[in-house]
Short mmCIF file of C-alpha atoms and ligand atoms in Angstrom, two decimals:
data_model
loop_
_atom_site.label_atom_id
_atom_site.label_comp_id
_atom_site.label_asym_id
_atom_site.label_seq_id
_atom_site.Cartn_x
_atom_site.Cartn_y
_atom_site.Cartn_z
CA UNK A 1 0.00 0.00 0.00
CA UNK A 2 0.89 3.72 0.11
CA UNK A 3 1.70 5.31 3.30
CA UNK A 4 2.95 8.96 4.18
CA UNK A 5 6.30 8.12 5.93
CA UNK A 6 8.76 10.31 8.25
CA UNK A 7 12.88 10.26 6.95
CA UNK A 8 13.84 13.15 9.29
CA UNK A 9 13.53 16.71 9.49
CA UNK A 10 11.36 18.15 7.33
CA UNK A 11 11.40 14.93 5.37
CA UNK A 12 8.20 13.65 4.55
CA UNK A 13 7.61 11.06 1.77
CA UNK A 14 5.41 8.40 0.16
CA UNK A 15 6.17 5.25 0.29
CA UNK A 16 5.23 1.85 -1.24
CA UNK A 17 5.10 0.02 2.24
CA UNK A 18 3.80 -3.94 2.90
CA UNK A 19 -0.53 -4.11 3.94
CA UNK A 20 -1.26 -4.10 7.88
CA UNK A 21 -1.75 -7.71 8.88
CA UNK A 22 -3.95 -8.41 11.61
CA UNK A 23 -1.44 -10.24 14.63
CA UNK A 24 -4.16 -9.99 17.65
CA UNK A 25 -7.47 -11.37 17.82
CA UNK A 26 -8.38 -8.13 19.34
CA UNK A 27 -7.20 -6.13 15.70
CA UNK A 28 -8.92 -4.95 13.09
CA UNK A 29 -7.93 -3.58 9.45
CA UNK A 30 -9.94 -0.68 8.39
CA UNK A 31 -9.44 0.69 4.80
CA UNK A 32 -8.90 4.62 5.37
CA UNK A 33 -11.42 7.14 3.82
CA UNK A 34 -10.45 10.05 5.74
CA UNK A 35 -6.90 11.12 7.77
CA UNK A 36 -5.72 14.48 8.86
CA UNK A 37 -2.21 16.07 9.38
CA UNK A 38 -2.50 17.22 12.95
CA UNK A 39 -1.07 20.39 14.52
CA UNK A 40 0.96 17.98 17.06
CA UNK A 41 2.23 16.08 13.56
CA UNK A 42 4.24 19.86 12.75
CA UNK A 43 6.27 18.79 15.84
CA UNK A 44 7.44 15.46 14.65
CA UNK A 45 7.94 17.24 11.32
CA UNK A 46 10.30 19.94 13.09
CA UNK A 47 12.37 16.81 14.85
CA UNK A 48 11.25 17.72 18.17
CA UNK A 49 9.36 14.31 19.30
CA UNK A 50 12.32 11.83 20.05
CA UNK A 51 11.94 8.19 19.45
CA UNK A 52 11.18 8.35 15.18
CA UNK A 53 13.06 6.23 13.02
CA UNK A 54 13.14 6.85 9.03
CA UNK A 55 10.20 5.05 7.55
CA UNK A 56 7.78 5.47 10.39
CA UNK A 57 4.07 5.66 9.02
CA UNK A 58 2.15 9.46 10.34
CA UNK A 59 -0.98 9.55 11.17
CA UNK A 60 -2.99 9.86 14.22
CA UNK A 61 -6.37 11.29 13.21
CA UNK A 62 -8.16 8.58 11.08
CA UNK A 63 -11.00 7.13 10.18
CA UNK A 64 -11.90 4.12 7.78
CA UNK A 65 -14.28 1.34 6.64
CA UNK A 66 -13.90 -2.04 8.41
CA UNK A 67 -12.22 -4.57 5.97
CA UNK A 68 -10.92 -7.27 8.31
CA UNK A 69 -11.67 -8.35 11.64
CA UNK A 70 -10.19 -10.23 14.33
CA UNK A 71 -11.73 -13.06 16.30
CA UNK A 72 -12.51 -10.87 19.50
CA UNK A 73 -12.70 -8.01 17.14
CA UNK A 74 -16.86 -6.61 17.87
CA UNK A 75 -16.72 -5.11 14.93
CA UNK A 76 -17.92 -5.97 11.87
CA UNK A 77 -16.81 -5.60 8.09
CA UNK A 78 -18.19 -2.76 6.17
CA UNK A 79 -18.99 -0.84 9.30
CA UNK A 80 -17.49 2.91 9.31
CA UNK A 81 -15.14 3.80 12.18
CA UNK A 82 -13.69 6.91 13.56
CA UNK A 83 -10.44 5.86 15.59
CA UNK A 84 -9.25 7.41 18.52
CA UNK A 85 -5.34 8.43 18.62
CA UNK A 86 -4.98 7.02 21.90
CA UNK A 87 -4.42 3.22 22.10
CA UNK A 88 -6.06 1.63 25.11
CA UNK A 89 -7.17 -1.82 26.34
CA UNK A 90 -10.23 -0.90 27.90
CA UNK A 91 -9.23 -3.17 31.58
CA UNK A 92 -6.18 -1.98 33.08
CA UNK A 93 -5.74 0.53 35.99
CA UNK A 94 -5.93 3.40 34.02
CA UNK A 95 -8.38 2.35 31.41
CA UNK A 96 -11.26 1.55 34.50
CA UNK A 97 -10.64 5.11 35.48
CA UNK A 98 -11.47 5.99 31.99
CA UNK A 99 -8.12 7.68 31.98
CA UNK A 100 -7.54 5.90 28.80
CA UNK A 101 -4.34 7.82 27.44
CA UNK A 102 -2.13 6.64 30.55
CA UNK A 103 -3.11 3.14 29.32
CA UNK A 104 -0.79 0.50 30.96
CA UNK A 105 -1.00 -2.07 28.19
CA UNK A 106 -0.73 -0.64 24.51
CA UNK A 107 2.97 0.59 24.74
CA UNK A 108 5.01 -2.33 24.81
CA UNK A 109 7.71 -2.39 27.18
CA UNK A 110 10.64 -2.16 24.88
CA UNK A 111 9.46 1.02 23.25
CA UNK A 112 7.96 2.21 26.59
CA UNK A 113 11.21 2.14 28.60
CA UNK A 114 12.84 5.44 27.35
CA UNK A 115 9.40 7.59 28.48
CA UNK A 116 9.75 5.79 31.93
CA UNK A 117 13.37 7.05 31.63
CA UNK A 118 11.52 10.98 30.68
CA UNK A 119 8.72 10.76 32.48
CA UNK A 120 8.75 8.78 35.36
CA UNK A 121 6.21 6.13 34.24
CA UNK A 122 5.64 4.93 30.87
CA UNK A 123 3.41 6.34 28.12
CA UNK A 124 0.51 5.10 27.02
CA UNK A 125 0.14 3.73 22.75
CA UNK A 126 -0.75 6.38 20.10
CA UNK A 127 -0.75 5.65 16.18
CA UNK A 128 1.96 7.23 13.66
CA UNK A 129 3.56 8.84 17.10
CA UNK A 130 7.43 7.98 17.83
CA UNK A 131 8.17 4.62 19.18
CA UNK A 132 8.18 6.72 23.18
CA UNK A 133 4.69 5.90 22.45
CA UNK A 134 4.63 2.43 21.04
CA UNK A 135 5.85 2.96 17.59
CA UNK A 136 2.39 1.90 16.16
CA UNK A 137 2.06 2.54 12.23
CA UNK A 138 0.09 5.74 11.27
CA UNK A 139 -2.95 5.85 9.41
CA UNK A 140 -1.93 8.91 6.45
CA UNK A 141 -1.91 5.30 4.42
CA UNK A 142 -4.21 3.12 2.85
CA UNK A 143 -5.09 0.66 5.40
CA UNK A 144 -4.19 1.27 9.13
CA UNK A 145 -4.08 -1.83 11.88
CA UNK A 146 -5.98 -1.13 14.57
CA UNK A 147 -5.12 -2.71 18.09
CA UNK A 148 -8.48 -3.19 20.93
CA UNK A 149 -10.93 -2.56 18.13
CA UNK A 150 -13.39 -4.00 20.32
CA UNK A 151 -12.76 -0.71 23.01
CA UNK A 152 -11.76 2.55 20.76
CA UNK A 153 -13.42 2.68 17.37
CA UNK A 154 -16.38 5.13 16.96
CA UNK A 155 -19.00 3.39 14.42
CA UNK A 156 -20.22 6.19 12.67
CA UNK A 157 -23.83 6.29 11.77
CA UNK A 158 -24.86 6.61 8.42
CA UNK A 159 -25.94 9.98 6.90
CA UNK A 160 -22.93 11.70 8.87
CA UNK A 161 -20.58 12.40 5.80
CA UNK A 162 -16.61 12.14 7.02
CA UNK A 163 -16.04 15.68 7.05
CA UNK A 164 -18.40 16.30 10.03
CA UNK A 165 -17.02 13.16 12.56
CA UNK A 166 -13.43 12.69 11.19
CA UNK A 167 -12.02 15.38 14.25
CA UNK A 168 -13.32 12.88 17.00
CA UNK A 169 -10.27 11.34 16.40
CA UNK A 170 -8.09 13.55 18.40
CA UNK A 171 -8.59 17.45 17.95
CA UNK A 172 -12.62 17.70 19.03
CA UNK A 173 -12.19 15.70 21.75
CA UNK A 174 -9.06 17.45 22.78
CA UNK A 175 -10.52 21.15 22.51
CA UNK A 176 -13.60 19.80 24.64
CA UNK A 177 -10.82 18.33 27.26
CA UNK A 178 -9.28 21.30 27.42
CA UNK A 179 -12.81 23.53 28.35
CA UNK A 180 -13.64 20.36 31.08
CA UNK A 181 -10.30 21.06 32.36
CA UNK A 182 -11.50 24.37 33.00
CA UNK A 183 -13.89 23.71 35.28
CA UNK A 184 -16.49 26.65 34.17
CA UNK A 185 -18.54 27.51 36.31
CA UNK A 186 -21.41 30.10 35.31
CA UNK A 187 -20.27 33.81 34.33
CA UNK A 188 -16.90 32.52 33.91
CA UNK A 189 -14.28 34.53 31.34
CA UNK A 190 -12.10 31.78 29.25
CA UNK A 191 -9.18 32.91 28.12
CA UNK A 192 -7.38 30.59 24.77
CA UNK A 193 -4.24 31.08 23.66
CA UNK A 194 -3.76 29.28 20.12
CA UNK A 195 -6.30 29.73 17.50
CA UNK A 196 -4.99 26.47 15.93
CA UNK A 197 -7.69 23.53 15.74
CA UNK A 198 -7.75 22.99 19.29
CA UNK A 199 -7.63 26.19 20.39
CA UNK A 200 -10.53 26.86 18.14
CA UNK A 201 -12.52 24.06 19.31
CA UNK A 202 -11.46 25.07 23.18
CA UNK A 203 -13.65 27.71 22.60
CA UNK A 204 -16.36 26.32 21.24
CA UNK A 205 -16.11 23.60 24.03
CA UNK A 206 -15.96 26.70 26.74
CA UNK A 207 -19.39 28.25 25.29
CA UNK A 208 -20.92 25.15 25.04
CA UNK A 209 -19.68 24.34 28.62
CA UNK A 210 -21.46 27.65 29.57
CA UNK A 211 -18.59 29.65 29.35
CA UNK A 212 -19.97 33.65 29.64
CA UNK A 213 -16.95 35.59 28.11
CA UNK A 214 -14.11 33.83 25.74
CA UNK A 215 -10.90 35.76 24.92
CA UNK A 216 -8.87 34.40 21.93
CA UNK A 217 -4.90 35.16 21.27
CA UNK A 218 -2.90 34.08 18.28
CA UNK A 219 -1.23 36.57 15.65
CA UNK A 220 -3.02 34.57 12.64
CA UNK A 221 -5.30 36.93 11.13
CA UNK A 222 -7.90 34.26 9.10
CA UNK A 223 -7.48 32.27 12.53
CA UNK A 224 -8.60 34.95 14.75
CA UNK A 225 -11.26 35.45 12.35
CA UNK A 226 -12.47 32.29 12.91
CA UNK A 227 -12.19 32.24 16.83
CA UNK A 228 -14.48 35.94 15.96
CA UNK A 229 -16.98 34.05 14.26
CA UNK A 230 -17.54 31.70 17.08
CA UNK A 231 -18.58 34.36 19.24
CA UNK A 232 -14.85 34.47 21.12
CA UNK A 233 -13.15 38.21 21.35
CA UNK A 234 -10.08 38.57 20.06
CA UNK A 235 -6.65 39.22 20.79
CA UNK A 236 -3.74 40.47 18.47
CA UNK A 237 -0.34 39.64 20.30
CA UNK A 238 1.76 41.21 17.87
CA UNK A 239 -0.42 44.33 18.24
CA UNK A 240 -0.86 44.74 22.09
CA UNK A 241 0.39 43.74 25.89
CA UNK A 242 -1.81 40.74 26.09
CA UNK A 243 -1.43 40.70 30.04
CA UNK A 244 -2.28 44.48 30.00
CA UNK A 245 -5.20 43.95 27.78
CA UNK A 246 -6.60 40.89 29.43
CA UNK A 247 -6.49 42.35 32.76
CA UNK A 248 -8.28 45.69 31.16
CA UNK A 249 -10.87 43.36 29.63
CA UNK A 250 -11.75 41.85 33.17
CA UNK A 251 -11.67 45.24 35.91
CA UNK A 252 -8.18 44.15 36.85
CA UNK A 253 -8.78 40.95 37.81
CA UNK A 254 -7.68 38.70 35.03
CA UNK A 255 -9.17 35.39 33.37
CA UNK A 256 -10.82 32.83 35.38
CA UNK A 257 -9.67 29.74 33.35
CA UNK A 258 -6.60 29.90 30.96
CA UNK A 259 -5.80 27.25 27.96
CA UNK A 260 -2.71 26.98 26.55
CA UNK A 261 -3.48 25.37 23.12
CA UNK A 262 0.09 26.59 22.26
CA UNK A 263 2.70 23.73 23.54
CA UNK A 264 6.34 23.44 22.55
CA UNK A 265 6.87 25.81 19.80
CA UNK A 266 5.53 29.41 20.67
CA UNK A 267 5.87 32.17 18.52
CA UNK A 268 6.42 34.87 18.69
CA UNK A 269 10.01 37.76 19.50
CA UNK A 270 9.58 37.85 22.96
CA UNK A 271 12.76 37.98 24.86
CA UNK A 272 12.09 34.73 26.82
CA UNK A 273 11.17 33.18 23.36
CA UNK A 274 13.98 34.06 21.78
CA UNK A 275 16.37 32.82 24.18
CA UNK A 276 13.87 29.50 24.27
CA UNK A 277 14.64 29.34 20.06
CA UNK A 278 18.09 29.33 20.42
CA UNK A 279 18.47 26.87 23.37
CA UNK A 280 15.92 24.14 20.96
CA UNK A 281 17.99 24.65 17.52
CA UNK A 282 21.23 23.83 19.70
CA UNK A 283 19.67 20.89 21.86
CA UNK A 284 20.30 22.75 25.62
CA UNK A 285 16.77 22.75 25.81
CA UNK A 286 13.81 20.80 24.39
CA UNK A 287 10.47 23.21 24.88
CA UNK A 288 9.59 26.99 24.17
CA UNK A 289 7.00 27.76 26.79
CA UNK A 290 6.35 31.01 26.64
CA UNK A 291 2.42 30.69 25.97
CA UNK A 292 2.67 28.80 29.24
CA UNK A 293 4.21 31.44 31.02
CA UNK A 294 2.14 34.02 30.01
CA UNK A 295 -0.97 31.79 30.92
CA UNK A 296 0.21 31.40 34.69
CA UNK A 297 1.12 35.37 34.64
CA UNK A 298 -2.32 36.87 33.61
CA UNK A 299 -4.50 34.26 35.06
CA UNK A 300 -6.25 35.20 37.81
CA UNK A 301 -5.70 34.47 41.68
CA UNK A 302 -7.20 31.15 42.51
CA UNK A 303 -7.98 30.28 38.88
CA UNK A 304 -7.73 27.45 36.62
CA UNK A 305 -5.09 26.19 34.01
CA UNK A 306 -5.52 24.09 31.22
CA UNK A 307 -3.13 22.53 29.09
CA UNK A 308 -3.95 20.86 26.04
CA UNK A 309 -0.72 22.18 24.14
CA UNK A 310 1.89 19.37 23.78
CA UNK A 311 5.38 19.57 25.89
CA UNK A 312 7.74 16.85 25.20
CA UNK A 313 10.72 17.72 27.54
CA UNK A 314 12.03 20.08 30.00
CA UNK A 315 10.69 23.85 30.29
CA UNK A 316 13.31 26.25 31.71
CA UNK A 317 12.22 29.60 33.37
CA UNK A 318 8.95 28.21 34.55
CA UNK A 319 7.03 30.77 36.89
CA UNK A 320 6.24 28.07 39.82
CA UNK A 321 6.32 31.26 42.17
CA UNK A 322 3.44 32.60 40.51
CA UNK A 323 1.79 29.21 39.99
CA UNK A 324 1.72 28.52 43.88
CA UNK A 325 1.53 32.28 45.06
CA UNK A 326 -1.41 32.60 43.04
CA UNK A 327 -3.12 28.96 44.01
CA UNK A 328 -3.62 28.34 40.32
CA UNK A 329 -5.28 24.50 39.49
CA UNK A 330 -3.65 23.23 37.03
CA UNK A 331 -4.76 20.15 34.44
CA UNK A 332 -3.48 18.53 31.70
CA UNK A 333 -2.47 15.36 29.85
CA UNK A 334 -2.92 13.91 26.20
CA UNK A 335 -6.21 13.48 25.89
CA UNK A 336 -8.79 10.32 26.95
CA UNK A 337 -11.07 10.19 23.80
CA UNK A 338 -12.76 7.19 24.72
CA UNK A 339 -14.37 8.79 27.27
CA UNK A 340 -15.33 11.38 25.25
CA UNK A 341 -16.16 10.29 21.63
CA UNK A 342 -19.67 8.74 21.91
CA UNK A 343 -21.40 11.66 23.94
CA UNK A 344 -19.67 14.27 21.49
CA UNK A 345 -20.66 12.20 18.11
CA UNK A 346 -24.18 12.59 19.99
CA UNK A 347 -24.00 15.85 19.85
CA UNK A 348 -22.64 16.39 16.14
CA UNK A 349 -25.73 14.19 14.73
CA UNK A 350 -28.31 16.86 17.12
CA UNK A 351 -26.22 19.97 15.51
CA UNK A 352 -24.29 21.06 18.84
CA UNK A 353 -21.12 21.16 17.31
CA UNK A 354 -19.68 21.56 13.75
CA UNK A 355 -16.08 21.21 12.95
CA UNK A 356 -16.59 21.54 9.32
CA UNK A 357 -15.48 25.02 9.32
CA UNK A 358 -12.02 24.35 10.01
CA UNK A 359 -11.26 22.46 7.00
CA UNK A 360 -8.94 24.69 4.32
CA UNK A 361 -7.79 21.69 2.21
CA UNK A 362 -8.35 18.20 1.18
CA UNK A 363 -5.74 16.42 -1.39
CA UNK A 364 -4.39 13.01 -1.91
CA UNK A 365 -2.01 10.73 0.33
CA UNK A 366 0.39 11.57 -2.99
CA UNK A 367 0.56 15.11 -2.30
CA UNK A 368 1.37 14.78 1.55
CA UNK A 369 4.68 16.10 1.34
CA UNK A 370 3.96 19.35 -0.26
CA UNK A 371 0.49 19.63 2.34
CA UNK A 372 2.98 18.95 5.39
CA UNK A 373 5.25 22.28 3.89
CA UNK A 374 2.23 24.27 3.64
CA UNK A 375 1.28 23.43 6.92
CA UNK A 376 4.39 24.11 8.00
CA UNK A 377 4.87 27.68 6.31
CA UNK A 378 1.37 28.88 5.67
CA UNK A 379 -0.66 28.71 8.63
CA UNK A 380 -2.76 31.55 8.47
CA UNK A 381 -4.39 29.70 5.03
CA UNK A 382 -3.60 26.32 5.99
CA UNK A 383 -6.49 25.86 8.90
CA UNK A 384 -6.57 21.67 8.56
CA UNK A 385 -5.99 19.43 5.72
CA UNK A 386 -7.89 16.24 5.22
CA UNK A 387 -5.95 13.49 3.34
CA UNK A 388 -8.23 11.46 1.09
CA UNK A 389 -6.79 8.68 -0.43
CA UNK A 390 -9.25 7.88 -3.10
CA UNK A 391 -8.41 11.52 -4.80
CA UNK A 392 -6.06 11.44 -7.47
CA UNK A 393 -2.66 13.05 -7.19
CA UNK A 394 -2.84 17.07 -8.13
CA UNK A 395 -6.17 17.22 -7.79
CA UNK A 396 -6.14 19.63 -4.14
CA UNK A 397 -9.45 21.20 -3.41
CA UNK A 398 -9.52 24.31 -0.72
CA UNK A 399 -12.59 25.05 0.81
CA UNK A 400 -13.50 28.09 -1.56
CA UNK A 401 -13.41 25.70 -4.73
CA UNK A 402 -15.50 23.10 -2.69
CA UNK A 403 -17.86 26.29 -1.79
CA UNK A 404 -18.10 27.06 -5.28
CA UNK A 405 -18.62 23.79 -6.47
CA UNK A 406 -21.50 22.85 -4.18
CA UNK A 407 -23.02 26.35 -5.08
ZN1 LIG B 501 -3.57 15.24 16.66
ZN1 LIG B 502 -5.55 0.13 29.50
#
């Protein structure tokens, strides 16, 4: 089959690679319809994940048509599936909890050793993500094996097209985390830093959630526009103090909850950025948290942090004395979308929520490489691209031609 593989920095290619075999009774095959290059994928693209090796198969946000089943496997041929990016077993520890991304039994202990080493305990699996997290084959391919079908696939009803339930793969689910994380309570002001796909889902979470005021920050100006049209206010960094001007916007007091939908590669010329840049391009340091920062600065005494951004190392000039001073709660972790997936595909097939909007470009598994560069360089166009591998090579449709062609 094809399959969008990693070779290294910046080094994305397609590959003729051999068809997913099922080797657990648990497994399932599922022929991919839909896949999307993820905002976290940029990171593995950059070479800031360790643990890749040249030839490993992206892809962490898929979803496909049953073609093979195991014998344990409950599902059955034909049926369509959403699949969660986290790998879980559905019985250990963690899994009972329904804290299904600290899964003790999808990252084998070979590969799971090194983020014991990092961590402190191991990672739980996650497809087309390093071998720290299992070094399970992505799903930017044809066919994608998937591991406990019988506890993490999402069968899709049909009448709901890919475009609207493809995103309860990771990014939905994540966004909604992040507002839980939050814990709103009524009359609450949300502040989201990151107008990226989770960011922009955050707030949509946070209003849904009952969120009363939501304040948006990124320096994208289509992305801010979209944050706008979801009923957030918005925030310019490059054009003002954003600590100033979120303390202005709230009599002084600050935000009551604060997401950073940022992570590990902040932009932005900032001194502490800057000297965060340098330290990553000459491996002292691993993360550039200045998002972070500025989320524990302007958040408000007593309030509540949430972190769905990714970190993958060590932070340096970490504000801990404002954290504590300040009695800030603060939650975070990949995200558990089991728990989540059913109860917000609910809510997509009643109307609640529509990710639709946040799709710029769909193209063909063949044209990967040159959708991973534009996703790289061009993110104020580039809002998410949907990988379809029954389109033919070339043939890259933005959402103003698909506009025009359903008009
Ligand atoms: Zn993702
Ligand atoms: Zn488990």
């Amino acid at each position: 089959m094809r399959a969008v593989t990693w070779h290294g920095r910046h080094d994305v290619r397609v590959d003729s690679v051999p068809d997913p075999e099922i080797v657990n009774p648990r497994d399932c095959i599922i022929k991919i319809t839909s896949t999307a290059i993820c905002g976290s994928d940029l990171h593995l693209y950059d070479g800031y994940i360790p643990g890749m090796r040249a030839g490993d198969i992206l892809g962490h946000e898929n979803m496909g048509e049953v073609v093979e089943v195991g014998a344990k496997s409950t599902l059955k041929k034909g049926q369509r599936v959403v699949i969660p990016f986290t790998i879980s077993c559905g019985s250990c520890f963690f899994c009972s909890k329904q804290q299904f991304s600290a899964c003790d039994n999808s990252n084998p202990a070979e590969t799971a050793d090194p983020s014991e080493i990092a961590y402190g305990h191991s990672m739980g699996g996650a497809f087309g993500y390093a071998h720290l997290t299992g070094g399970y084959a992505g799903g930017q391919a044809e066919y994608l094996r998937v591991p406990y079908s019988d506890v993490g696939p999402i069968v899709i009803p049909d009448g709901l097209e890919d475009d609207k339930v493809l995103f309860l793969s990771d990014i939905l689910p994540t966004g909604w985390q992040a507002a839980v994380n939050c814990d709103i309570e009524p009359g609450d002001t949300v502040a989201v830093w990151g107008c990226g796909p989770v960011g922009l889902f955050a707030i949509q979470s946070a209003f849904v959630l009952g969120a009363h005021r939501v304040i948006a920050i990124d320096h994208f100006p289509r992305r801010l526009q979209l944050a706008k049209s979801m009923g957030a206010e918005i925030l310019n960094y490059e054009e003002v103090d954003v600590r100033d001007a979120l303390n202005e916007m709230t009599g002084g007091i600050g935000p009551d909850a604060c997401i950073d939908a940022v992570g590990m590669e902040s932009h932005g010329m900032s001194v502490d950025n800057i000297a965060d840049t340098i330290k990553a391009h000459t491996y002292l340091g691993t993360d550039r948290p200045h998002a972070l920062r500025q989320v524990i600065l302007a958040c408000r005494k007593g309030g509540r942090v949430s972190i769905p951004g990714v970190y993958g190392g060590m932070a340096d000039k970490f504000p801990i004395g404002a954290l504590m001073e300040k009695g800030l709660t603060v939650k975070s972790g990949q995200t558990h979308v089991q728990k989540f997936g059913r109860k917000l595909l609910e809510m997509i097939g009643e109307g609640k929520l529509d990710t639709t909007f946040l799709i710029s470009h769909r193209s063909s598994l063949e044209d990967a490489p040159d959708m991973y560069r534009h996703w790289h360089d061009e993110q104020n166009d580039y809002t998410k691209i949907v990988l379809k591998p029954d389109m033919a090579k070339g043939d890259i449709k933005t959402t103003k031609e698909l506009a025009d062609v359903d008009a």
